[in-house]
PDB file of C-alpha atoms (C1' of nucleotides) in Angstrom:
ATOM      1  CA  UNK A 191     -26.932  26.366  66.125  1.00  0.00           C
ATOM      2  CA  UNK A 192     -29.169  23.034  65.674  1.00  0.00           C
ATOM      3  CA  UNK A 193     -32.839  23.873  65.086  1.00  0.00           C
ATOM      4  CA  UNK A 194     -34.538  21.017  67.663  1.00  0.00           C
ATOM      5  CA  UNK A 195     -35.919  17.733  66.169  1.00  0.00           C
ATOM      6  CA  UNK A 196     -38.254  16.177  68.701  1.00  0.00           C
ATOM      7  CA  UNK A 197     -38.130  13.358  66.066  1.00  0.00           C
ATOM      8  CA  UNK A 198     -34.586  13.239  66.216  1.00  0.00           C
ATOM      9  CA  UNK A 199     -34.578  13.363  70.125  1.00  0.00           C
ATOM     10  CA  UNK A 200     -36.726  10.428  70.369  1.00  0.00           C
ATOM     11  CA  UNK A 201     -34.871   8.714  68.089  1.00  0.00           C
ATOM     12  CA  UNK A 202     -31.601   9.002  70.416  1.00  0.00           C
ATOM     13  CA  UNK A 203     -33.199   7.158  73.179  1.00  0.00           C
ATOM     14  CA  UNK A 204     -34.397   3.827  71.116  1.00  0.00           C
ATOM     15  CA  UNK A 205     -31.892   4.059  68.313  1.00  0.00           C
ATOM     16  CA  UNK A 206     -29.643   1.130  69.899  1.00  0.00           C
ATOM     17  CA  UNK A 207     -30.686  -2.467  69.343  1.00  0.00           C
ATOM     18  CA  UNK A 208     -29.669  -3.372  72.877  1.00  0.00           C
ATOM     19  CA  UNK A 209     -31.917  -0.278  74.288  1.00  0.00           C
ATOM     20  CA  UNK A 210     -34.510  -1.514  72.710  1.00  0.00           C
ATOM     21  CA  UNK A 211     -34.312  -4.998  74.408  1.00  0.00           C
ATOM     22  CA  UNK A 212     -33.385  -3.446  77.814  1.00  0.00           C
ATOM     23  CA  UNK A 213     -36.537  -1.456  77.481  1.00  0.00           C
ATOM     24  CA  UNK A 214     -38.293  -4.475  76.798  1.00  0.00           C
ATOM     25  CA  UNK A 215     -36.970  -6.724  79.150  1.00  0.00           C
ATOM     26  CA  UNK A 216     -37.758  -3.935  81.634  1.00  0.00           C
ATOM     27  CA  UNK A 217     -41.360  -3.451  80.859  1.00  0.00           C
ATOM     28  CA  UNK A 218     -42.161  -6.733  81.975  1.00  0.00           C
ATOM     29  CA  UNK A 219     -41.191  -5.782  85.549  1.00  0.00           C
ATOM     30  CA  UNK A 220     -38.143  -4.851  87.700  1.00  0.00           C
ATOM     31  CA  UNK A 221     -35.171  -7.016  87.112  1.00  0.00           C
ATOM     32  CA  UNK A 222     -31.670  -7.791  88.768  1.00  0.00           C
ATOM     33  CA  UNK A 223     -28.571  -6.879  86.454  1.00  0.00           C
ATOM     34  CA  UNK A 224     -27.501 -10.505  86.293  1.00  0.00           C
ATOM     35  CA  UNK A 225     -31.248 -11.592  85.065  1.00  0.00           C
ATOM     36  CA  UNK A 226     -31.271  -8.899  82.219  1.00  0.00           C
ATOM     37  CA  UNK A 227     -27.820 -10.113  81.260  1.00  0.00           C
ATOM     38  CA  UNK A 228     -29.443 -13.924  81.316  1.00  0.00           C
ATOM     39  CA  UNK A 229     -32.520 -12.781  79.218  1.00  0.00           C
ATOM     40  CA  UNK A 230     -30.800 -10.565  76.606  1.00  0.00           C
ATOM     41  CA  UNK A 231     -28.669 -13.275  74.384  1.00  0.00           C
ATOM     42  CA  UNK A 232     -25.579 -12.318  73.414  1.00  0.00           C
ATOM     43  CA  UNK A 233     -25.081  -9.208  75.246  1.00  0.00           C
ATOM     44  CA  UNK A 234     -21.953  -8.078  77.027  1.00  0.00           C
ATOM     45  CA  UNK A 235     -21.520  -6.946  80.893  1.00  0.00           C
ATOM     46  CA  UNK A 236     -19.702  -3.868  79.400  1.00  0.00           C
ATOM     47  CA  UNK A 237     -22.271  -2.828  76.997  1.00  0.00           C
ATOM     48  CA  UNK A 238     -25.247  -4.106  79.114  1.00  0.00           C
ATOM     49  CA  UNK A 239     -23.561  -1.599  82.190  1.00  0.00           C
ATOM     50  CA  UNK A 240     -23.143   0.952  79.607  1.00  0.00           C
ATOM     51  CA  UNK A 241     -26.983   0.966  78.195  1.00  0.00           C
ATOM     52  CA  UNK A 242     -28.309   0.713  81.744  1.00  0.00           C
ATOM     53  CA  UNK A 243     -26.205   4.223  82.809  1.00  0.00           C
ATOM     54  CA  UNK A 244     -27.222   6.092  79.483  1.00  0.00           C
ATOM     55  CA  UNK A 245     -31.230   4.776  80.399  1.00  0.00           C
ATOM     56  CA  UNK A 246     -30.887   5.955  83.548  1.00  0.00           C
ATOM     57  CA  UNK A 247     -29.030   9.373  83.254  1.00  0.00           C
ATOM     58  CA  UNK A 248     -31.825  10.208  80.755  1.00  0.00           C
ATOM     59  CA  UNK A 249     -34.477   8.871  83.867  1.00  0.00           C
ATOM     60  CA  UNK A 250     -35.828   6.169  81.583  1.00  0.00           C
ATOM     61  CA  UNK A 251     -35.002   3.908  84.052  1.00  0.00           C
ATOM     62  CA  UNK A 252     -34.195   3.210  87.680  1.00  0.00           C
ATOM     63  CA  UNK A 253     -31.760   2.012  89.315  1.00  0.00           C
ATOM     64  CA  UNK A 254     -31.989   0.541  93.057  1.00  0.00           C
ATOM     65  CA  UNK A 255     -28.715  -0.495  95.134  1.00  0.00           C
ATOM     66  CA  UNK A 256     -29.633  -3.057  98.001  1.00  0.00           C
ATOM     67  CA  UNK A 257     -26.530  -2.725 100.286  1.00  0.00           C
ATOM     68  CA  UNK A 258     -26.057  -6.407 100.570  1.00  0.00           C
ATOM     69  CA  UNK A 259     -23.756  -9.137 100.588  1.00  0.00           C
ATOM     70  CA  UNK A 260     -23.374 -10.149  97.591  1.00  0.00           C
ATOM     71  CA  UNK A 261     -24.116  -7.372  95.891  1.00  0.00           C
ATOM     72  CA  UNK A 262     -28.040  -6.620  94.821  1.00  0.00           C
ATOM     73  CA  UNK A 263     -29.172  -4.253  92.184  1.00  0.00           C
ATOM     74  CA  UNK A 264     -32.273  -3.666  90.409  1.00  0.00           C
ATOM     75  CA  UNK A 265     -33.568  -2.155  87.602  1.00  0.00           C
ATOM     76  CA  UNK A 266     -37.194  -0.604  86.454  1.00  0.00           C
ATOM     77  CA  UNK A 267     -38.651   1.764  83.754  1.00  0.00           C
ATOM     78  CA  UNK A 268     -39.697   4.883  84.954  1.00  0.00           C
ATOM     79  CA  UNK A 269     -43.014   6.345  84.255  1.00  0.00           C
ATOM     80  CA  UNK A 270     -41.161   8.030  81.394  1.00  0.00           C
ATOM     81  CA  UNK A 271     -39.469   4.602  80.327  1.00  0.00           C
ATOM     82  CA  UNK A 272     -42.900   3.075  79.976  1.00  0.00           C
ATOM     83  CA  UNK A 273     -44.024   5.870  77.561  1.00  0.00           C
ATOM     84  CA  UNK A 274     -41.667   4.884  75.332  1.00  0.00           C
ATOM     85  CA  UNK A 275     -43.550   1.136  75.320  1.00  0.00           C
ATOM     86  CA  UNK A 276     -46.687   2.011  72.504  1.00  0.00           C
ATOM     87  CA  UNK A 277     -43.738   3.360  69.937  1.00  0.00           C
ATOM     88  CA  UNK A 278     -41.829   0.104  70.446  1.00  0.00           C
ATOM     89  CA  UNK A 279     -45.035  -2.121  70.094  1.00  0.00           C
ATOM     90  CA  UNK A 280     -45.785  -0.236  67.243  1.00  0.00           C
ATOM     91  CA  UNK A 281     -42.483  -0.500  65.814  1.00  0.00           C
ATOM     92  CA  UNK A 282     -42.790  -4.675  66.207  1.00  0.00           C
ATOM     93  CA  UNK A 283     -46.097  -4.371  64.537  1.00  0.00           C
ATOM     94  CA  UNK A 284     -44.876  -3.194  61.542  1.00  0.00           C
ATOM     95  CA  UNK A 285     -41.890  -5.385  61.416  1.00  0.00           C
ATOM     96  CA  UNK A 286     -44.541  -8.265  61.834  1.00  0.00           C
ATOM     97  CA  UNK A 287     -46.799  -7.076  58.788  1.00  0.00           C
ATOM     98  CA  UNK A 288     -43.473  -6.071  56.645  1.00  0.00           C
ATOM     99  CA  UNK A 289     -40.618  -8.424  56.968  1.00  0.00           C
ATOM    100  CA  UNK A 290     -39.589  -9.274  53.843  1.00  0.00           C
ATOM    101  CA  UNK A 291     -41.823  -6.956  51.856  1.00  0.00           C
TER     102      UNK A 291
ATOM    103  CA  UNK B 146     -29.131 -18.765  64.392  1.00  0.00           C
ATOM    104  CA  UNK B 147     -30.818 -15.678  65.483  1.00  0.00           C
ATOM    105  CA  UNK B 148     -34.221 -15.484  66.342  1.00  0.00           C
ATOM    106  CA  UNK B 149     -36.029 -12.884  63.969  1.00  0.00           C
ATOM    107  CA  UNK B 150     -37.306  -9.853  65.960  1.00  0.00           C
ATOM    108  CA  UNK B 151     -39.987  -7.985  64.874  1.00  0.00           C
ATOM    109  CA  UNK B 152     -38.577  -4.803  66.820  1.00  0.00           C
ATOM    110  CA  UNK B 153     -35.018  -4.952  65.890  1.00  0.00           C
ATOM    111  CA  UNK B 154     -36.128  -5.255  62.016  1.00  0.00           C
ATOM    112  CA  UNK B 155     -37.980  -2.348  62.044  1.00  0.00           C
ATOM    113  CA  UNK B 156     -35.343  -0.014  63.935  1.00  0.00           C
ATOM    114  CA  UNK B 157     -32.751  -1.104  61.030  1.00  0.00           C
ATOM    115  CA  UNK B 158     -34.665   1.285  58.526  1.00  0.00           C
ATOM    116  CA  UNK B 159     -35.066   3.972  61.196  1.00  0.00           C
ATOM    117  CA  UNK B 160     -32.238   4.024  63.510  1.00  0.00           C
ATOM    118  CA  UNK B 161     -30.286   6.515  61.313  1.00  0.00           C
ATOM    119  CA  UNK B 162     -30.525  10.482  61.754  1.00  0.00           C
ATOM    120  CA  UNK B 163     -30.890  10.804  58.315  1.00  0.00           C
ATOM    121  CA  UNK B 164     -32.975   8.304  56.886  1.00  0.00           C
ATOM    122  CA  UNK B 165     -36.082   9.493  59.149  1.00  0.00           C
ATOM    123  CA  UNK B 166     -35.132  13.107  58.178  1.00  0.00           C
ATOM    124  CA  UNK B 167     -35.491  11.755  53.884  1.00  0.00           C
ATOM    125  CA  UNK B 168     -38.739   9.923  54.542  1.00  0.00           C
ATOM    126  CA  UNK B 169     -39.896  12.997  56.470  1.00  0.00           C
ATOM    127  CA  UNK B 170     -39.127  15.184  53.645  1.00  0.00           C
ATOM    128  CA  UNK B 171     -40.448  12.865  50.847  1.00  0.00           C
ATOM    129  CA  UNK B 172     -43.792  12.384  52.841  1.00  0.00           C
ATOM    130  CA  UNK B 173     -44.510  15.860  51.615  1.00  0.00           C
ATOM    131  CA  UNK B 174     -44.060  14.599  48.076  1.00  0.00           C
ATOM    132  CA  UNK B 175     -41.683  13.483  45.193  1.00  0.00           C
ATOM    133  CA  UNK B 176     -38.401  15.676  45.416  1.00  0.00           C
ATOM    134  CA  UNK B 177     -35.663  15.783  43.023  1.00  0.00           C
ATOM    135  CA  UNK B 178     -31.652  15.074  44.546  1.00  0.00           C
ATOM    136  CA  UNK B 179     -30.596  18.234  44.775  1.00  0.00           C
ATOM    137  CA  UNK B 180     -33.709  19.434  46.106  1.00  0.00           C
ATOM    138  CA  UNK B 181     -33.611  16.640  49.147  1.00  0.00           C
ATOM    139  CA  UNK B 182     -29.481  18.114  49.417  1.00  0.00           C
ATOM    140  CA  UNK B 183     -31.062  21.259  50.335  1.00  0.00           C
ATOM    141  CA  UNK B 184     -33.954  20.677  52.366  1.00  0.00           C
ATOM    142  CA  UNK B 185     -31.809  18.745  54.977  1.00  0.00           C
ATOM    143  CA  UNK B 186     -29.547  20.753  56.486  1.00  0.00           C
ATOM    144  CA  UNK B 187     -25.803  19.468  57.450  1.00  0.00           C
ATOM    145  CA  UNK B 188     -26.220  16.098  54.925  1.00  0.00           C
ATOM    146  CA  UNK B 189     -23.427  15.523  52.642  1.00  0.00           C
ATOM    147  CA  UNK B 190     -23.888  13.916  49.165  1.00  0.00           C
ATOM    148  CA  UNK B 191     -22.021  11.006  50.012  1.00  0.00           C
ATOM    149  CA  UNK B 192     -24.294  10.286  52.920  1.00  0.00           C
ATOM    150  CA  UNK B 193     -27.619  11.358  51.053  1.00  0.00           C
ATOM    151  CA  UNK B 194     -26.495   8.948  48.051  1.00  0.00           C
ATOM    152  CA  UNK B 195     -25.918   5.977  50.467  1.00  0.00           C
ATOM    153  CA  UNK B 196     -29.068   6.811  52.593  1.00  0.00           C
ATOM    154  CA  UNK B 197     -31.155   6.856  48.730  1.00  0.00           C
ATOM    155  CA  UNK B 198     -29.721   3.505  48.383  1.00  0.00           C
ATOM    156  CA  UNK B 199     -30.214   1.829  51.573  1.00  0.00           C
ATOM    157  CA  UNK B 200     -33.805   2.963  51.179  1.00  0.00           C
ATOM    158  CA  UNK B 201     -34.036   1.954  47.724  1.00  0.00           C
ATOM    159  CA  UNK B 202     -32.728  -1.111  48.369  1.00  0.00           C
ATOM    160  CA  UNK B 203     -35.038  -2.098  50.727  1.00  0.00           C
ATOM    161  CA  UNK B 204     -38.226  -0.932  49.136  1.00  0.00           C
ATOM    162  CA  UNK B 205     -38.897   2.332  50.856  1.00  0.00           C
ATOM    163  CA  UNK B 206     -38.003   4.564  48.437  1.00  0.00           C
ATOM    164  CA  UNK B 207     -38.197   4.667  44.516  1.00  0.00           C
ATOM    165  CA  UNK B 208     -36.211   6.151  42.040  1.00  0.00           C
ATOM    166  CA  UNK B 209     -36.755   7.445  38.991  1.00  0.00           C
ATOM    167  CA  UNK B 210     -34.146   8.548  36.252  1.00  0.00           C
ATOM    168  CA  UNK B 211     -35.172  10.848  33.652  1.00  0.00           C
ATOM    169  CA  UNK B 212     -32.777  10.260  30.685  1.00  0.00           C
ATOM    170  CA  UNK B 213     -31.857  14.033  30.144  1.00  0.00           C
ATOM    171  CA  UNK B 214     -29.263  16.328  29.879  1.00  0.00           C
ATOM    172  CA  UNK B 215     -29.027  17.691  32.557  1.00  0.00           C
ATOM    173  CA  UNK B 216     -29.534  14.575  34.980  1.00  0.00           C
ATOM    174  CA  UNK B 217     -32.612  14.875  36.540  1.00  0.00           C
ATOM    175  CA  UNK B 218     -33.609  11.992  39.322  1.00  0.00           C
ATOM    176  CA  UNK B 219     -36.818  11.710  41.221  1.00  0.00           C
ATOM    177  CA  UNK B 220     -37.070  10.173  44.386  1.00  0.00           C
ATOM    178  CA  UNK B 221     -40.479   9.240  45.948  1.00  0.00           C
ATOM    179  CA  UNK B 222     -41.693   6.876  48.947  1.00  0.00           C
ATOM    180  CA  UNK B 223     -43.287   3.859  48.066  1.00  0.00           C
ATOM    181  CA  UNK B 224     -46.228   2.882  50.082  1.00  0.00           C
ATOM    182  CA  UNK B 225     -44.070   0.632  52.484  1.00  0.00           C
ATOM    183  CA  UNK B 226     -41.963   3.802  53.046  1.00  0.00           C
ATOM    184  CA  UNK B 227     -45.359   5.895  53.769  1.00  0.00           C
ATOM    185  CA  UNK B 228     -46.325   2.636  56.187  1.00  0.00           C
ATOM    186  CA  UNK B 229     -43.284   3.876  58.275  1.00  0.00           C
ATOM    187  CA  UNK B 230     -45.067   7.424  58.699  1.00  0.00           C
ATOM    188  CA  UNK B 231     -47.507   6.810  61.910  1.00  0.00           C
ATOM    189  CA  UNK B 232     -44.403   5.591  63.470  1.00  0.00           C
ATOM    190  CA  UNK B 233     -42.311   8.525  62.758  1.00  0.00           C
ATOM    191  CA  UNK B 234     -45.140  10.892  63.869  1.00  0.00           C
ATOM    192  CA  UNK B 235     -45.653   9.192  67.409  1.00  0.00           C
ATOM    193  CA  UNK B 236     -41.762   9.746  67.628  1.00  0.00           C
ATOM    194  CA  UNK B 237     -41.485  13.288  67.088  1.00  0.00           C
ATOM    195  CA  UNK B 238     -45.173  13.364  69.363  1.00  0.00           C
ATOM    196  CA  UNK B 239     -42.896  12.173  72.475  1.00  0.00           C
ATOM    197  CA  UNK B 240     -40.010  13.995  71.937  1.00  0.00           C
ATOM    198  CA  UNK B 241     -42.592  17.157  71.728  1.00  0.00           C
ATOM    199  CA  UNK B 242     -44.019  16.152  74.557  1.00  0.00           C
ATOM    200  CA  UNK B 243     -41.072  14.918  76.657  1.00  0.00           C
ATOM    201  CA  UNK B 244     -38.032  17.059  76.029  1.00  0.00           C
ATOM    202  CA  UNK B 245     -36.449  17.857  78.999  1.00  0.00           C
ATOM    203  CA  UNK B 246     -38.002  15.574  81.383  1.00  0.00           C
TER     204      UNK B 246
ATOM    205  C1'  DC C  30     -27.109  17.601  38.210  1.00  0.00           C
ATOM    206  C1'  DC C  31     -26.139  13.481  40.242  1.00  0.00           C
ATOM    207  C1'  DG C  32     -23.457  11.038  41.889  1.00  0.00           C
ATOM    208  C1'  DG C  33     -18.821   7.624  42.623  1.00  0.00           C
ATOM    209  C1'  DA C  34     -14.073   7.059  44.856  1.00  0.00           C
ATOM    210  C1'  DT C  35     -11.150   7.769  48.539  1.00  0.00           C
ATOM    211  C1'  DC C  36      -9.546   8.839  53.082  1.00  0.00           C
ATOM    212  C1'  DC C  37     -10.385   9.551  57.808  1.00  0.00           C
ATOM    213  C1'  DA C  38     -12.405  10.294  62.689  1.00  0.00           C
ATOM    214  C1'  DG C  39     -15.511   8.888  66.320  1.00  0.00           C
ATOM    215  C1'  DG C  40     -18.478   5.890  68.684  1.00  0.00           C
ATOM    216  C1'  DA C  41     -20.903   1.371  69.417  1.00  0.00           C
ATOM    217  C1'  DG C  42     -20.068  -2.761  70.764  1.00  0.00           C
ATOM    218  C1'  DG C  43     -17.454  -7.571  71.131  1.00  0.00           C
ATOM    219  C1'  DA C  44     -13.693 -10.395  73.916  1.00  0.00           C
ATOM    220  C1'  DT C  45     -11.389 -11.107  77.880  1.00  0.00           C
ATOM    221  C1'  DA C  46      -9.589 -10.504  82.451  1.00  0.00           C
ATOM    222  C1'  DC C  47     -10.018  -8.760  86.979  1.00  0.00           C
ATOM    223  C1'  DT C  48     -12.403  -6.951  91.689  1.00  0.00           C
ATOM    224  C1'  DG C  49     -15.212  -5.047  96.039  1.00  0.00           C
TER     225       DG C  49
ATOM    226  C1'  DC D 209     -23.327 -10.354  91.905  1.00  0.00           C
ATOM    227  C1'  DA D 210     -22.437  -6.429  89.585  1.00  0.00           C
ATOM    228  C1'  DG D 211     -19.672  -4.249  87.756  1.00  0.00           C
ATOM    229  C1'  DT D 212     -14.376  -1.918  85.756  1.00  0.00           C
ATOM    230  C1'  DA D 213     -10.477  -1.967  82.733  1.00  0.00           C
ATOM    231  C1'  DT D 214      -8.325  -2.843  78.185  1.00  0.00           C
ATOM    232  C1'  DC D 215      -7.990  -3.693  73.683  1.00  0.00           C
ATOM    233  C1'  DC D 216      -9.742  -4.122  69.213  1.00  0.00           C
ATOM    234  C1'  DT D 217     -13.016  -4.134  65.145  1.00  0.00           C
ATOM    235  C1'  DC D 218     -16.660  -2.460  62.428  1.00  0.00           C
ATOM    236  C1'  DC D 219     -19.752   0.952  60.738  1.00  0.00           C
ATOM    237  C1'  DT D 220     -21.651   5.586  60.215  1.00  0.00           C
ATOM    238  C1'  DG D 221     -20.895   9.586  58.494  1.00  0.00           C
ATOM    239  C1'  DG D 222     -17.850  13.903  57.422  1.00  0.00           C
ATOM    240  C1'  DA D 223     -14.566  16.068  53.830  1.00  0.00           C
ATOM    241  C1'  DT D 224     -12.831  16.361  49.478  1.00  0.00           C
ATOM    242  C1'  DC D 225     -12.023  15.490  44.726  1.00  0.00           C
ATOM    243  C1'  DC D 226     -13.296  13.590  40.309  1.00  0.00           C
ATOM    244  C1'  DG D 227     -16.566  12.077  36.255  1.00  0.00           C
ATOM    245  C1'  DG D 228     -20.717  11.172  32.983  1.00  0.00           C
TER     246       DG D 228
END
DNA sequence: CCGGATCCAGGAGGATACTG
DNA sequence: CAGTATCCTCCTGGATCCGG
């Protein structure tokens, strides 16, 4: 049996380079699929659909159905989602000060 | 071209299980090869080798040969590779505080 | 003691086509 | 609009064996 690693348990959630941009995208507001697909370059429906159901199983994020014609769905961080924000700001900080080091 | 992101740079050195798992253990303090082999559980020497590399590659961790017989190699964390330390922490912080949720 | 060389399995993610 | 369905490629990392 695995001892737990919280560090390893965070690092699950926000190991993905597209998670990390979903997160993003997210935490400047709710957004339709079709926008985040728009705003993320170069990201698939297939992996974009896939990201968004892993965020949301683990309640990072939220997902909202509008019964509509055409279709309407919309996405938001949780409260949990949004903790994850100060690691990922910190993360770009260092990446600011560092690259090329 | 791609745009550089701040963010995505600085998952590349810590989106891998075992690289946070080396710095962790060389934050305590220079460690030897087979020393690192045995502190972290489950790693294989192929993977700790390439890991050593990566890191040393990109300035996070330094390596020192001692020209013996037998081999002895020394493998420390420069101060970029400390940098990545506050980060780390605040990772394993929210996974302390948010497993389960 | 510290690796390198080789082979292999699994998962992330890209391309493309189709649908309620 | 918001997905599903397929197929395919690359990379990480596990297992094992060999060498200075």
């Amino acid at each position: 049996m695995e001892k737990f690693c919280p560090l390893e348990y965070t690092l699950n959630f926000i190991k993905s380079k597209w998670v990390i941009l979903i997160i993003r995208e997210l935490s400047f507001g709710t957004c339709r699929f079709n926008e985040l697909e728009k705003r993320i370059a170069g990201i698939s429906q297939k992996v974009l659909t896939s990201n968004l159901r892993f965020l949301e199983e683990n309640k990072l994020v939220e997902r909202t159905v509008y019964p509509v014609v055409p279709p309407k769905v919309e996405y938001s961080l949780t409260d949990l989602g949004k903790s994850l924000k100060p690691i990922l700001d910190q993360m770009s900080d260092w990446g600011v000060k560092n690259y090329g080091k």
